[in-house]
Amino acid sequence: MRCFAVLCFALVFLSACGHYNVSNKQSTKNQDKPGDLSAAPYHLRIGEGFTNPIGYYEQQPRFSWKMNSANKALFQSAYQIQVASEANHQFVANLWDSQKQMSTQNAWIKYQGQTLQSRQKAYWRVRMWDEHGQVSAWSDPASFELGLLGNNDWQATWIRHPETGETYQREFRNRVIENKLYRPQYLRKGFDVSQKIKQARLYISAKGIFKAHINGQQVGKDVMTPGWTPYLQRIETLTYDVTELLAQGENVIGAIVAEGWHTGRILSPQVRDVKPSALLAQLEITLEDGTVQTIASNESWKVSIEGPIRSAGIYDGETYDENFALPDWDTTRFDDSTWKVAIAEPLEPEVELAPKRHTAATTKLVIPAVEIVQVANPQEGVVVFDMGQNMVGVPELNIPVLANQRVTMRFAEALEHNTFYTENMRSALATNYYTATRTGMINYVPTFTFHGYRYIEISGFDSTKTPELNWVNGLVQHSDFDVHASFESSHPKLNKLAENVVWGLRGNFLDIPTDCPQRDERLGWTGDAQVFAQPSMYMADVYGFWSAWLQSVREEQDVDGRVPNFIPTKQNRHTKGASSGWGDAAIIIPWELYEVTGDTQILAENYEMMQGWIAFHESKSSDYISSMISFRDWLQPFPSITEGPDSRRGDTPEKLVSTAYFARSLDYIARAATVLGKHDDARKYKQLFARVKKAFRDTLYDEQTKVKSNSTQTSYLIPLAFDLFEGEDVMRAQQHLLGEFKRADNHLRTGFLGTPLLAPVLQAMGRSDLMYDILFKESYPSWFYSINNGATTTWERWDSYSLQTGFSDQSMNSLNHYAYGAVSQWFYEGILGIRPLEPGFTHVSIAPQFTSRLSNARGAYKTPQGEVEVSWTVSRGQLDMTVVIPKNTRADFVFHGLQANTLVINGTSAANLNLVNQKPGVYRITGNIDWAQIAL
Ligand code: BGC
């Protein structure tokens, strides 16, 4: 399990190498005890990176910490973790004492103490020994509290309104479609508390999405909870500390439940036999005398569908009508005698109720409207606001309205010929309505929907008032993780691209990784996820987000090993299709997360799924060549087939793509098996990898290593990236690839699968100069083309939109798709040159790719040990670079393109351009660039 940590070592080795004096000035944060040898570890985290979580999901949590940067010591040589059920000043480790463990590992240590129970709160602390065997002080204690881990913990039952939906008709593309609407339900229950309250926890979930209320106040700030999992197998539950919302005496708990992903339509314009929404709530109040009072959802609750939120759907938007207002419905002042008695339904034993394993979505940023747009076809009483940014979330409106006049809000990603354009949303109506009962100002934030948009069109407001910018704010919503993307350079368009990629991340990480946030999809397409998972780790704390989604992938895997194309699938219709390059997410994502985190649990948890996917690949192959169907190099520009669905799959042959992905998955699973100590498996998969590799080479390429069928950039990028060629083949394939670029005037010709491979392949060829060329192209197809055409996110197609002609006339034109943003990984790994040499960056490579196109670049990557920072400036051929290597990390430096005899590190000349095993600290590096080496 912990072999990488055990492997890691080398304090002996370190002291054997020559080292440059490193400055003690560490990166800035947490210098609480400067210079103190015994400074305690800090940044204590549970699981994938949670701080003092409540409602935690894992019975055997993992512990992580960082070495204090104020500590003079550089490395950890041992640690001790203690876990206690109380946090008195006497810390009594009654649950677990790891004892002193000789290990350099400072992350992902698994709890091995007494079995923890649902609801249990525990405190933990850690101390470490440095490389000289000196022990640190104990850290301040941190805590975690488990949620309800099993269905047996629930006394509550599912409750809902007796009505099971209304039928209505809608029109889409000249068809009338019969549909079903489940109105949002308001549920409530009054109760008395006879004593003072010590603590209260609300455990809650919904089939659908909920908002909980207690005594007139909303519980928490989450949106779209509980999120989307394969509901027929697992529904996540949330835990809130509601101690402060309750009081001795009379209380009321309530919740609103809307359709969400559970009951609303998915993909199709039609809702098909879905089950009604329902609420599950269990409020546990610990009283002063220690007894626990439980208020559980059951048939004693009352329910109404006559509330002000008349309808709410993810794709279609929300309708709010004040005529149905229920003032004080969530307080003791309300009389619910006319409400219906809730129907109670038992928990299904086959549906696991499990604590949410990553943070729920919430409002992360608020942005103001930047302009009131003068559209080409102005209409009386209609105003269009520009948020200045294609964003995901909801608006907050503060607008003047007239009594009983309906306000309509529509959303668009871009204008076309200066008119409001919604065609690319397909069947998603993305429209909100608000009806006020009184003339005056309203404040409205939709509750149960979200939109992908830059522009909002508002009509039906009080048109005697002149629209003002402060009428509209944008609430940017995504799963609650920190975005820490920090790449910056001297090139404004490159910076804009980096920013756009981050907006693509913000926009498509709302509970699950989505392809796009605006049209009638918003689905967890596995191929898109596969190419963006690792890049996203460079920009945000999304480890928990990905590992949670991988659980859904495991649950959706079919018995034959196939992994559906998007996850979760539709509730009642298991999508049977599986595609190479898409389903391979089941192997690629766990492996690539392991590479950057070093957490073996991500491999252990997913190993069986990985094996299943390999078995499915095998079932689709004969003589080691795969015939699995594939979306291939999706949306490759200039396809030879220009009409129909095949035009989207690009020209790289299916067999090539599918066999190559079979090989890549085998290579990764073999490595995973080795890490997990499954050596027989590792041997078996390595052998199979070798056979597939040989078949791939012999069947699909000629003696000159030229692809036998359609030659594309991707047909060479894939084998070069996946290590499918040996010896002379490598060189020849590289030459063919260069030929392909030449033919395209150094433009890319790649789609979803090929694009992320451009940078790693070209850098490995020593041709970062060419990568810069491709990256800096201004004309189509290129990243900057989108920026020249006003992009504020990454697009689905290289030519999704142009300022002159508007949306491209092909269908499928989202302006917020993250796949092409995968290039951002190279900003960190290539331009700054920060790459892990050991899983989890315990050993890091610093090999920046200098270029005459940039006079400076800087940024940092947050490793489990701390931040690796790189900042370089090149002025008149002179490099000035600063690198910060965090504690407990070794670094190798490769200064490609520097003149060896000019290299100076921290004031000392260093003739060697390749330095290995350097220790933590701050490095100031100067030298002269040899341009001849860089620009070939
Ligand atoms: C999605 C893609 C996805 C593709 C697969 C599209 O509709 O938006 O991003 O990968 O389908 O074919």
XYZ file of N, CA and C in Angstrom, residues 616-818:
609
model
N -13.665 -5.813 -20.703
C -14.556 -5.365 -21.773
C -13.755 -5.067 -23.041
N -12.625 -4.408 -22.876
C -11.749 -4.144 -24.022
C -11.370 -5.465 -24.698
N -11.018 -6.441 -23.869
C -10.614 -7.736 -24.435
C -11.752 -8.357 -25.221
N -12.965 -8.223 -24.681
C -14.111 -8.834 -25.359
C -14.382 -8.170 -26.707
N -13.870 -6.986 -26.909
C -14.091 -6.268 -28.177
C -12.892 -6.421 -29.112
N -11.935 -7.242 -28.725
C -10.705 -7.324 -29.513
C -10.496 -8.716 -30.073
N -9.900 -8.769 -31.233
C -9.414 -10.070 -31.685
C -8.015 -9.850 -32.252
N -7.156 -10.822 -31.994
C -5.733 -10.690 -32.316
C -5.168 -9.366 -31.808
N -5.624 -8.969 -30.652
C -5.127 -7.783 -29.937
C -5.476 -6.463 -30.621
N -6.323 -6.540 -31.619
C -6.785 -5.302 -32.253
C -8.231 -5.093 -31.812
N -8.506 -3.900 -31.356
C -9.828 -3.626 -30.800
C -10.796 -3.112 -31.867
N -12.007 -3.587 -31.780
C -13.051 -3.048 -32.672
C -14.099 -2.301 -31.858
N -13.729 -1.849 -30.704
C -14.696 -1.106 -29.907
C -15.104 0.168 -30.645
N -16.378 0.482 -30.579
C -16.769 1.727 -31.237
C -16.206 2.912 -30.448
N -16.078 4.007 -31.143
C -15.450 5.146 -30.483
C -15.941 6.464 -31.058
N -16.020 7.437 -30.202
C -16.280 8.808 -30.692
C -15.012 9.383 -31.323
N -13.948 8.641 -31.160
C -12.654 8.966 -31.777
C -12.174 10.385 -31.455
N -11.454 10.974 -32.395
C -10.892 12.295 -32.102
C -11.985 13.333 -32.331
N -12.888 13.315 -31.405
C -14.164 14.047 -31.461
C -13.960 15.513 -31.842
N -14.701 15.943 -32.868
C -14.710 17.336 -33.324
C -13.370 17.825 -33.877
N -12.612 16.894 -34.438
C -11.390 17.285 -35.152
C -11.752 18.303 -36.248
N -10.984 19.359 -36.389
C -11.305 20.322 -37.447
C -10.963 19.772 -38.834
N -11.577 20.312 -39.854
C -11.399 19.900 -41.258
C -11.535 18.391 -41.454
N -12.643 17.808 -40.999
C -12.792 16.364 -41.215
C -13.042 16.087 -42.695
N -12.647 14.893 -43.163
C -12.876 14.616 -44.588
C -14.363 14.356 -44.848
N -15.051 13.799 -43.852
C -16.513 13.667 -44.001
C -17.119 14.916 -43.383
N -17.909 15.608 -44.150
C -18.357 16.909 -43.651
C -19.812 16.931 -43.208
N -20.546 15.865 -43.519
C -21.971 15.839 -43.162
C -22.253 14.676 -42.225
N -23.284 14.830 -41.441
C -23.762 13.709 -40.630
C -22.935 13.473 -39.383
N -23.402 12.517 -38.554
C -22.757 12.299 -37.258
C -21.289 11.895 -37.376
N -20.925 11.200 -38.480
C -19.534 10.775 -38.619
C -18.574 11.946 -38.784
N -19.113 13.072 -39.233
C -18.242 14.237 -39.435
C -17.651 14.699 -38.106
N -18.269 14.277 -37.008
C -17.783 14.742 -35.704
C -16.650 13.879 -35.162
N -16.511 12.687 -35.755
C -15.569 11.743 -35.148
C -14.152 11.860 -35.681
N -13.953 12.737 -36.623
C -12.591 12.954 -37.120
C -12.123 11.822 -38.013
N -10.909 11.953 -38.534
C -10.401 11.015 -39.532
C -9.486 9.933 -38.971
N -9.107 10.054 -37.734
C -8.231 9.016 -37.169
C -9.039 7.739 -37.035
N -8.532 6.639 -37.608
C -9.370 5.437 -37.700
C -9.766 4.878 -36.337
N -10.948 4.273 -36.329
C -11.503 3.738 -35.092
C -10.606 2.666 -34.471
N -10.138 1.742 -35.327
C -9.289 0.646 -34.813
C -8.034 1.191 -34.158
N -7.511 2.238 -34.759
C -6.295 2.840 -34.210
C -6.582 3.429 -32.827
N -7.650 4.203 -32.757
C -7.983 4.847 -31.481
C -8.279 3.779 -30.426
N -9.104 2.813 -30.807
C -9.560 1.839 -29.812
C -8.415 0.944 -29.357
N -7.578 0.514 -30.281
C -6.461 -0.352 -29.891
C -5.457 0.433 -29.050
N -5.222 1.666 -29.431
C -4.271 2.484 -28.663
C -4.781 2.698 -27.235
N -6.063 2.952 -27.092
C -6.599 3.143 -25.739
C -6.606 1.832 -24.947
N -6.814 0.738 -25.641
C -6.701 -0.576 -24.986
C -5.285 -0.695 -24.397
N -4.307 -0.338 -25.229
C -2.908 -0.423 -24.779
C -2.643 0.525 -23.618
N -3.127 1.752 -23.744
C -2.872 2.727 -22.676
C -3.481 2.237 -21.356
N -4.688 1.716 -21.443
C -5.345 1.239 -20.228
C -4.569 0.060 -19.641
N -4.049 -0.801 -20.520
C -3.247 -1.926 -20.018
C -1.975 -1.441 -19.339
N -1.336 -0.477 -19.956
C -0.103 0.064 -19.386
C -0.389 0.628 -17.989
N -1.459 1.405 -17.887
C -1.785 2.034 -16.597
C -2.209 0.999 -15.552
N -3.002 0.021 -15.973
C -3.459 -0.938 -14.963
C -2.273 -1.789 -14.494
N -1.343 -2.064 -15.388
C -0.163 -2.831 -14.973
C 0.617 -2.041 -13.918
N 0.725 -0.728 -14.142
C 1.443 0.093 -13.160
C 0.672 0.135 -11.842
N -0.656 0.233 -11.954
C -1.483 0.277 -10.734
C -1.333 -1.031 -9.965
N -1.333 -2.150 -10.695
C -1.197 -3.458 -10.042
C 0.139 -3.526 -9.302
N 1.182 -2.990 -9.905
C 2.494 -2.999 -9.254
C 2.440 -2.194 -7.956
N 1.863 -1.005 -8.026
C 1.780 -0.163 -6.824
C 0.998 -0.882 -5.734
N -0.045 -1.593 -6.136
C -0.890 -2.263 -5.146
C -0.321 -3.617 -4.711
N 0.837 -3.964 -5.250
C 1.472 -5.224 -4.865
C 0.815 -6.445 -5.479
N 0.070 -6.258 -6.560
C -0.580 -7.388 -7.228
C 0.326 -7.804 -8.391
N 1.358 -8.520 -8.042
C 2.419 -8.729 -9.032
C 2.032 -9.685 -10.156
N 1.178 -10.674 -9.845
C 0.739 -11.569 -10.925
C -0.072 -10.799 -11.956
N -0.959 -9.978 -11.431
C -1.768 -9.139 -12.340
C -0.854 -8.243 -13.166
N 0.104 -7.648 -12.489
C 0.992 -6.703 -13.172
C 1.684 -7.407 -14.336
N 2.155 -8.627 -14.058
C 2.843 -9.398 -15.109
C 1.894 -9.663 -16.283
N 0.697 -10.113 -15.920
C -0.293 -10.456 -16.953
C -0.614 -9.229 -17.827
N -0.838 -8.092 -17.177
C -1.214 -6.898 -17.948
C -0.038 -6.371 -18.766
N 1.159 -6.515 -18.229
C 2.330 -6.054 -18.990
C 2.480 -6.873 -20.268
N 2.278 -8.192 -20.102
C 2.387 -9.061 -21.285
C 1.350 -8.694 -22.334
N 0.151 -8.480 -21.841
C -0.929 -8.140 -22.766
C -0.640 -6.790 -23.433
N -0.122 -5.875 -22.634
C 0.245 -4.564 -23.177
C 1.246 -4.747 -24.326
N 2.251 -5.584 -24.093
C 3.285 -5.798 -25.117
C 2.659 -6.371 -26.392
N 1.705 -7.271 -26.216
C 1.081 -7.889 -27.407
C 0.226 -6.878 -28.161
N -0.541 -6.111 -27.416
C -1.407 -5.126 -28.083
C -0.534 -4.090 -28.796
N 0.526 -3.726 -28.131
C 1.451 -2.737 -28.704
C 2.020 -3.256 -30.035
N 2.405 -4.526 -30.030
C 2.994 -5.099 -31.238
C 1.941 -5.182 -32.353
N 0.759 -5.643 -31.976
C -0.310 -5.753 -32.978
C -0.650 -4.377 -33.532
N -0.693 -3.404 -32.652
C -0.999 -2.027 -33.057
C 0.008 -1.568 -34.105
N 1.271 -1.766 -33.778
C 2.320 -1.301 -34.674
C 2.277 -2.064 -36.010
N 2.188 -3.405 -35.918
C 2.292 -4.228 -37.126
C 1.054 -4.130 -38.005
N -0.095 -3.992 -37.391
C -1.324 -4.007 -38.181
C -1.651 -2.643 -38.783
N -1.360 -1.598 -38.035
C -1.902 -0.297 -38.437
C -0.886 0.628 -39.097
N 0.402 0.269 -39.048
C 1.445 1.135 -39.617
C 2.314 0.314 -40.583
N 2.834 0.962 -41.628
C 3.662 0.241 -42.598
C 5.124 0.208 -42.158
N 5.997 -0.289 -43.044
C 7.411 -0.435 -42.655
C 8.048 0.914 -42.327
N 7.529 1.941 -42.943
C 8.098 3.272 -42.690
C 7.398 3.969 -41.509
N 6.657 3.182 -40.759
C 5.889 3.689 -39.610
C 4.873 4.745 -40.029
N 4.403 4.588 -41.245
C 3.363 5.500 -41.720
C 2.031 4.809 -41.464
N 1.083 5.573 -40.987
C -0.210 4.967 -40.705
C -0.813 4.486 -42.032
N -1.367 3.246 -42.002
C -1.819 2.673 -43.284
C -3.077 3.358 -43.796
N -3.951 3.754 -42.888
C -5.163 4.451 -43.350
C -4.964 5.953 -43.183
N -6.052 6.657 -42.925
C -5.952 8.126 -42.871
C -4.834 8.604 -41.969
N -4.017 9.437 -42.533
C -2.932 9.995 -41.737
C -3.415 11.301 -41.109
N -3.336 11.363 -39.802
C -3.729 12.591 -39.102
C -2.667 12.904 -38.060
N -2.696 14.093 -37.544
C -1.769 14.415 -36.442
C -1.990 13.438 -35.298
N -3.267 13.182 -35.032
C -3.598 12.324 -33.887
C -3.117 10.893 -34.092
N -3.044 10.447 -35.346
C -2.610 9.063 -35.562
C -1.136 8.871 -35.202
N -0.380 9.958 -35.090
C 1.001 9.844 -34.594
C 1.120 10.305 -33.139
N 0.293 11.272 -32.786
C 0.361 11.755 -31.394
C 0.041 10.635 -30.414
N -1.000 9.868 -30.746
C -1.443 8.844 -29.790
C -0.349 7.809 -29.519
N 0.201 7.163 -30.544
C 1.228 6.162 -30.211
C 2.463 6.756 -29.557
N 2.817 7.998 -29.956
C 3.999 8.599 -29.323
C 3.717 8.903 -27.852
N 2.517 9.382 -27.581
C 2.183 9.706 -26.179
C 2.018 8.450 -25.340
N 1.491 7.394 -25.962
C 1.179 6.187 -25.189
C 2.328 5.165 -25.220
N 3.443 5.572 -25.787
C 4.619 4.707 -25.770
C 4.368 3.406 -26.536
N 3.813 3.521 -27.729
C 3.461 2.321 -28.482
C 4.478 1.992 -29.572
N 5.501 2.823 -29.697
C 6.553 2.529 -30.677
C 7.888 2.346 -29.967
N 8.751 1.600 -30.640
C 10.088 1.359 -30.098
C 11.122 1.737 -31.152
N 12.309 1.983 -30.703
C 13.473 2.153 -31.585
C 13.241 3.150 -32.701
N 13.548 2.702 -33.927
C 13.476 3.615 -35.076
C 12.071 4.090 -35.366
N 11.105 3.279 -34.970
C 9.709 3.681 -35.195
C 9.414 5.035 -34.564
N 10.021 5.264 -33.399
C 9.736 6.509 -32.677
C 10.165 7.689 -33.549
N 11.399 7.613 -34.006
C 11.939 8.697 -34.815
C 11.113 8.902 -36.080
N 10.765 7.795 -36.717
C 10.023 7.914 -37.979
C 8.635 8.502 -37.726
N 8.003 8.046 -36.652
C 6.665 8.575 -36.348
C 6.755 10.073 -36.055
N 7.827 10.455 -35.393
C 8.004 11.879 -35.096
C 8.143 12.676 -36.402
N 8.873 12.096 -37.342
C 9.034 12.784 -38.633
C 7.688 12.916 -39.346
N 6.896 11.834 -39.307
C 5.574 11.910 -39.957
C 4.701 12.963 -39.272
N 4.827 13.003 -37.971
C 4.029 13.988 -37.227
C 4.451 15.398 -37.642
N 5.764 15.606 -37.738
C 6.226 16.937 -38.138
C 5.720 17.272 -39.540
N 5.671 16.242 -40.392
C 5.132 16.434 -41.743
C 3.672 16.885 -41.687
N 2.921 16.260 -40.796
C 1.507 16.637 -40.650
C 1.381 18.101 -40.210
N 2.251 18.504 -39.310
C 2.194 19.902 -38.857
C 2.553 20.847 -39.991
N 3.552 20.425 -40.751
C 3.998 21.282 -41.855
C 2.841 21.511 -42.829
N 2.189 20.384 -43.147
C 1.050 20.474 -44.072
C -0.020 21.418 -43.535
N -0.095 21.531 -42.235
C -1.142 22.369 -41.636
C -0.592 23.739 -41.239
N 0.563 24.083 -41.776
C 1.184 25.365 -41.467
C 1.316 25.557 -39.946
N 1.761 24.485 -39.315
C 1.913 24.455 -37.853
C 0.650 24.822 -37.088
N -0.474 24.456 -37.652
C -1.731 24.546 -36.910
C -2.077 23.153 -36.406
N -2.824 23.117 -35.353
C -3.308 21.813 -34.895
C -4.441 21.348 -35.799
N -4.614 20.034 -35.849
C -5.747 19.423 -36.572
C -6.326 18.332 -35.672
N -6.478 18.676 -34.403
C -6.816 17.656 -33.423
C -8.148 17.950 -32.744
N -8.784 16.879 -32.289
C -10.040 17.001 -31.553
C -9.823 16.709 -30.078
N -10.863 16.141 -29.426
C -10.818 15.959 -27.974
C -9.674 15.051 -27.521
N -9.400 13.993 -28.287
C -8.390 13.043 -27.815
C -6.979 13.472 -28.189
N -6.835 14.036 -29.371
C -5.491 14.388 -29.836
C -4.941 15.647 -29.184
N -5.808 16.624 -28.955
C -5.320 17.926 -28.488
C -4.495 17.853 -27.193
N -4.974 17.117 -26.177
C -4.178 17.101 -24.937
C -2.812 16.458 -25.097
N -2.600 15.742 -26.216
C -1.323 15.039 -26.395
C -0.273 15.896 -27.094
N -0.709 17.018 -27.678
C 0.234 17.841 -28.446
C 1.439 18.244 -27.592
N 1.159 18.839 -26.452
C 2.260 19.384 -25.657
C 3.186 18.301 -25.106
N 2.658 17.268 -24.452
C 3.606 16.276 -23.928
C 4.435 15.613 -25.014
N 3.826 15.356 -26.182
C 4.589 14.693 -27.245
C 5.659 15.637 -27.787
N 5.281 16.874 -28.052
C 6.265 17.793 -28.630
C 7.381 18.107 -27.639
N 7.027 18.235 -26.390
C 8.094 18.502 -25.407
C 9.044 17.303 -25.317
N 8.471 16.097 -25.314
C 9.329 14.906 -25.235
C 10.232 14.814 -26.463
N 9.772 15.369 -27.596
C 10.597 15.365 -28.815
C 11.646 16.476 -28.785
N 11.631 17.278 -27.741
C 12.525 18.432 -27.702
C 12.031 19.549 -28.597
N 10.738 19.542 -28.898
C 10.185 20.548 -29.810
C 9.142 21.433 -29.132
N 9.486 21.881 -27.937
C 8.585 22.829 -27.277
C 8.417 24.086 -28.118
N 9.450 24.399 -28.921
C 9.341 25.574 -29.805
C 8.138 25.430 -30.730
N 7.916 24.205 -31.227
C 6.787 23.970 -32.120
C 5.467 24.039 -31.346
N 5.513 23.544 -30.122
C 4.308 23.645 -29.293
C 3.945 25.108 -29.073
N 4.975 25.929 -28.823
C 4.703 27.365 -28.669
C 4.105 27.932 -29.953
N 4.625 27.468 -31.077
C 4.115 27.933 -32.364
C 2.624 27.649 -32.487
N 2.286 26.411 -32.173
C 0.889 25.978 -32.294
C 0.015 26.733 -31.289
N 0.554 26.872 -30.096
C -0.186 27.535 -29.029
C -0.431 29.011 -29.337
N 0.527 29.635 -30.023
C 0.410 31.073 -30.272
C -0.231 31.402 -31.615
N -0.699 30.382 -32.319
C -1.369 30.658 -33.602
C -2.613 31.509 -33.335
N -2.821 32.463 -34.220
C -3.965 33.354 -34.037
C -5.148 32.918 -34.901
N -4.830 32.167 -35.960
C -5.897 31.833 -36.901
C -6.436 30.436 -36.631
N -7.612 30.177 -37.129
C -8.302 28.901 -36.942
C -7.521 27.748 -37.548
N -7.457 26.608 -36.938
C -7.935 26.311 -35.591
C -6.835 26.526 -34.539
N -7.162 27.251 -33.528
C -6.182 27.529 -32.475
C -6.913 28.042 -31.246
N -6.195 28.029 -30.149
C -6.796 28.548 -28.920
C -6.994 30.067 -29.007
N -5.987 30.742 -29.590
C -6.096 32.205 -29.638
C -7.197 32.664 -30.601
N -7.533 31.798 -31.565
C -8.640 32.162 -32.457
C -9.885 32.441 -31.624
N -10.118 31.594 -30.630
C -11.312 31.802 -29.804
C -11.187 33.099 -29.015
N -9.973 33.382 -28.571
C -9.794 34.625 -27.798
C -9.984 35.841 -28.706
N -9.470 35.733 -29.919
C -9.676 36.835 -30.864
C -11.148 37.046 -31.177
N -11.929 36.013 -30.934
C -13.366 36.124 -31.182
C -14.163 36.253 -29.886
N -13.495 36.772 -28.894
C -14.213 37.186 -27.685
C -14.449 36.106 -26.647
N -13.772 34.944 -26.760
C -14.048 33.864 -25.806
C -13.668 34.252 -24.382
N -14.508 33.847 -23.455
C -14.171 34.016 -22.038
C -14.159 32.659 -21.328
N -14.342 31.596 -22.113
C -14.265 30.211 -21.619
C -13.651 29.401 -22.758
N -13.455 28.090 -22.558
C -13.018 27.286 -23.706
C -14.253 26.705 -24.388
N -14.146 26.554 -25.686
C -15.303 26.190 -26.494
C -15.307 24.713 -26.850
N -16.480 24.272 -27.307
C -16.622 22.889 -27.740
C -15.908 22.641 -29.065
N -16.047 23.582 -29.974
C -15.394 23.471 -31.288
C -14.372 24.587 -31.422
N -13.376 24.324 -32.238
C -12.364 25.364 -32.464
C -12.997 26.595 -33.094
N -14.119 26.366 -33.831
C -14.770 27.509 -34.470
C -16.217 27.621 -34.020
N -16.470 27.404 -32.754
C -17.857 27.457 -32.279
C -18.526 28.779 -32.622
N -17.732 29.830 -32.698
C -18.326 31.162 -32.783
C -17.329 32.101 -33.430
N -17.848 33.063 -34.162
C -16.943 34.138 -34.585
C -17.668 35.470 -34.445
N -16.886 36.496 -34.193
C -17.506 37.807 -33.967
C -18.257 38.269 -35.207
N -17.744 37.881 -36.406
C -18.403 38.316 -37.644
C -19.691 37.561 -37.897
N -19.587 36.217 -37.838
C -20.732 35.439 -38.316
C -21.532 34.809 -37.194
N -21.088 34.945 -35.983
C -21.838 34.358 -34.869
C -21.537 32.881 -34.712
N -22.542 32.136 -34.293
C -22.338 30.713 -34.033
C -22.097 29.978 -35.340
N -21.191 28.998 -35.266
C -20.913 28.203 -36.454
C -22.187 27.441 -36.815
N -22.381 27.190 -38.116
C -23.690 26.630 -38.474
C -23.798 25.131 -38.210
N -22.700 24.521 -37.760
C -22.844 23.118 -37.359
C -23.606 23.080 -36.036
N -24.270 21.955 -35.808
C -24.942 21.847 -34.512
C -23.878 21.504 -33.474
N -24.234 21.551 -32.213
C -23.315 21.316 -31.093
C -22.313 22.443 -30.983
N -22.730 23.486 -30.367
C -21.877 24.642 -30.223
C -21.963 25.216 -28.838
N -21.338 24.495 -27.952
C -21.326 25.051 -26.606
C -20.125 25.976 -26.514
N -20.279 27.044 -25.795
C -19.129 27.930 -25.594
C -18.501 27.669 -24.232
N -18.827 26.529 -23.654
C -18.225 26.225 -22.354
C -18.017 24.716 -22.213
N -16.977 24.234 -22.844
C -16.622 22.818 -22.852
C -15.148 22.751 -22.432
N -14.802 21.921 -21.492
C -13.434 22.068 -20.979
C -12.340 21.257 -21.683
